[in-house]
Coordinates of C-alpha atoms in Angstrom, one line a residue:
X340 CA 0.2 -21.4 11.4
X341 CA 0.5 -18.0 12.9
X342 CA -1.7 -15.1 11.8
X343 CA 0.9 -12.8 10.2
X344 CA -0.7 -9.5 10.9
X345 CA 1.1 -6.2 10.3
X346 CA 2.9 -6.2 13.6
X347 CA 5.3 -9.1 12.7
X348 CA 6.0 -7.6 9.3
X349 CA 6.5 -4.2 10.9
X350 CA 9.0 -5.7 13.4
X351 CA 10.9 -7.5 10.7
X352 CA 11.1 -4.3 8.6
X353 CA 12.2 -2.2 11.6
X354 CA 14.9 -4.7 12.4
X355 CA 16.1 -4.7 8.8
X356 CA 16.3 -0.9 8.6
X357 CA 18.3 -0.9 11.8
X358 CA 20.6 -3.6 10.5
X359 CA 21.2 -1.6 7.3
X360 CA 21.8 1.7 9.2
X361 CA 24.1 -0.2 11.6
X362 CA 26.2 -1.7 8.8
X363 CA 25.3 -5.3 9.5
X364 CA 26.6 -7.6 6.8
X365 CA 24.4 -9.9 4.8
X366 CA 26.3 -13.0 5.9
X367 CA 25.1 -12.3 9.5
X368 CA 21.5 -12.3 8.3
X369 CA 22.1 -15.6 6.5
X370 CA 23.7 -17.1 9.6
X371 CA 20.6 -16.4 11.6
X372 CA 18.7 -18.8 9.4
X373 CA 21.4 -21.4 9.8
X374 CA 21.3 -21.1 13.6
X375 CA 17.5 -21.4 13.6
X376 CA 17.6 -24.6 11.6
X377 CA 20.4 -26.1 13.7
X378 CA 19.1 -25.2 17.1
X379 CA 17.2 -27.6 19.3
X380 CA 13.5 -26.8 18.7
X381 CA 12.6 -26.8 22.4
X382 CA 15.4 -24.2 23.0
X383 CA 15.0 -22.2 19.8
X384 CA 14.4 -18.9 21.6
X385 CA 17.2 -19.3 24.0
X386 CA 19.8 -20.5 21.4
X387 CA 18.9 -17.7 18.9
X388 CA 18.9 -15.1 21.7
X389 CA 22.4 -16.2 22.9
X390 CA 23.7 -16.2 19.4
X391 CA 22.4 -12.7 18.8
X392 CA 23.9 -11.5 22.1
X393 CA 27.2 -13.0 21.1
X394 CA 27.2 -11.3 17.8
X395 CA 26.4 -8.0 19.4
X396 CA 29.4 -8.4 21.7
X397 CA 31.6 -9.2 18.6
X398 CA 30.1 -6.1 16.9
X399 CA 28.7 -8.2 14.1
X400 CA 25.1 -7.3 14.9
X401 CA 23.6 -3.9 15.3
X402 CA 22.1 -3.6 18.8
X403 CA 18.8 -2.0 17.6
X404 CA 18.4 -4.7 14.9
X405 CA 19.0 -7.4 17.5
X406 CA 16.3 -5.9 19.7
X407 CA 13.8 -6.1 16.9
X408 CA 14.8 -9.7 16.2
X409 CA 14.4 -10.6 19.8
X410 CA 11.1 -8.7 19.9
X411 CA 9.8 -10.8 17.0
X412 CA 11.0 -14.0 18.5
X413 CA 9.5 -13.1 21.8
X414 CA 6.1 -12.4 20.2
X415 CA 6.2 -15.9 18.6
X416 CA 7.1 -17.3 22.0
X417 CA 4.3 -15.5 23.8
X418 CA 1.8 -16.8 21.2
X419 CA 3.1 -20.3 21.7
X420 CA 4.1 -20.4 18.0
X421 CA 7.9 -20.6 18.3
X422 CA 8.4 -23.4 15.8
X423 CA 11.4 -23.6 13.5
X424 CA 9.2 -22.9 10.5
X425 CA 7.6 -19.8 12.0
X426 CA 11.0 -18.5 13.2
X427 CA 12.5 -19.1 9.7
X428 CA 9.5 -17.3 8.2
X429 CA 10.1 -14.3 10.5
X430 CA 13.8 -14.2 9.7
X431 CA 13.0 -14.6 6.1
X432 CA 10.8 -11.5 6.2
X433 CA 13.7 -9.7 7.9
X434 CA 16.1 -10.9 5.2
X435 CA 13.9 -9.9 2.3
X436 CA 13.4 -6.4 3.8
X437 CA 17.2 -6.2 4.4
X438 CA 18.0 -7.3 0.9
X439 CA 15.5 -4.9 -0.7
X440 CA 17.5 -2.0 0.6
X441 CA 20.7 -2.9 -1.2
X442 CA 22.1 0.2 -2.9
X443 CA 19.4 2.5 -1.5
X444 CA 20.3 5.5 0.5
X445 CA 17.9 5.4 3.5
X446 CA 16.5 8.7 4.6
X447 CA 14.9 7.4 7.8
X448 CA 16.7 8.4 11.0
X449 CA 17.4 5.9 13.8
X450 CA 15.0 7.5 16.2
X451 CA 12.1 7.1 13.8
X452 CA 12.6 3.4 13.1
X453 CA 10.3 2.4 16.0
X454 CA 7.4 4.1 14.2
X455 CA 8.1 2.6 10.8
X456 CA 5.2 0.6 9.2
X457 CA 5.4 -1.7 6.2
X458 CA 3.8 1.1 4.0
X459 CA 6.4 3.5 5.3
X460 CA 9.1 1.0 4.4
X461 CA 7.7 0.7 0.9
X462 CA 7.8 4.5 0.6
X463 CA 11.3 4.6 2.0
X464 CA 12.6 2.3 -0.7
X465 CA 10.6 4.1 -3.4
X466 CA 7.9 1.5 -4.1
X467 CA 4.9 3.6 -2.9

């Protein structure tokens, strides 16, 4: 099991904010989990990365959100923790953050997403 320090949660939150600002639909977020569970475990990073790249080209994924997703997956890969369960957990964090912004008018500007922390996210959605 990976040590889920703040960096993974921060990456998931940043990606979710970018997805919301970019108008990414919830169905696309759900599809990520489907792809993760159907991909061959030994090629999980590659299959998810190709799927994300395809969805960017179809304008289904926000490019900045995709970068954060790839960044999180790459961190798992670098730590040799790229299992289906850990990927699903990371995407699940992304999805929860994405869902929690439903109906909330975000004040954060795109250029400030990269500095967003989990606490900043909670402030942005009015919970802190």
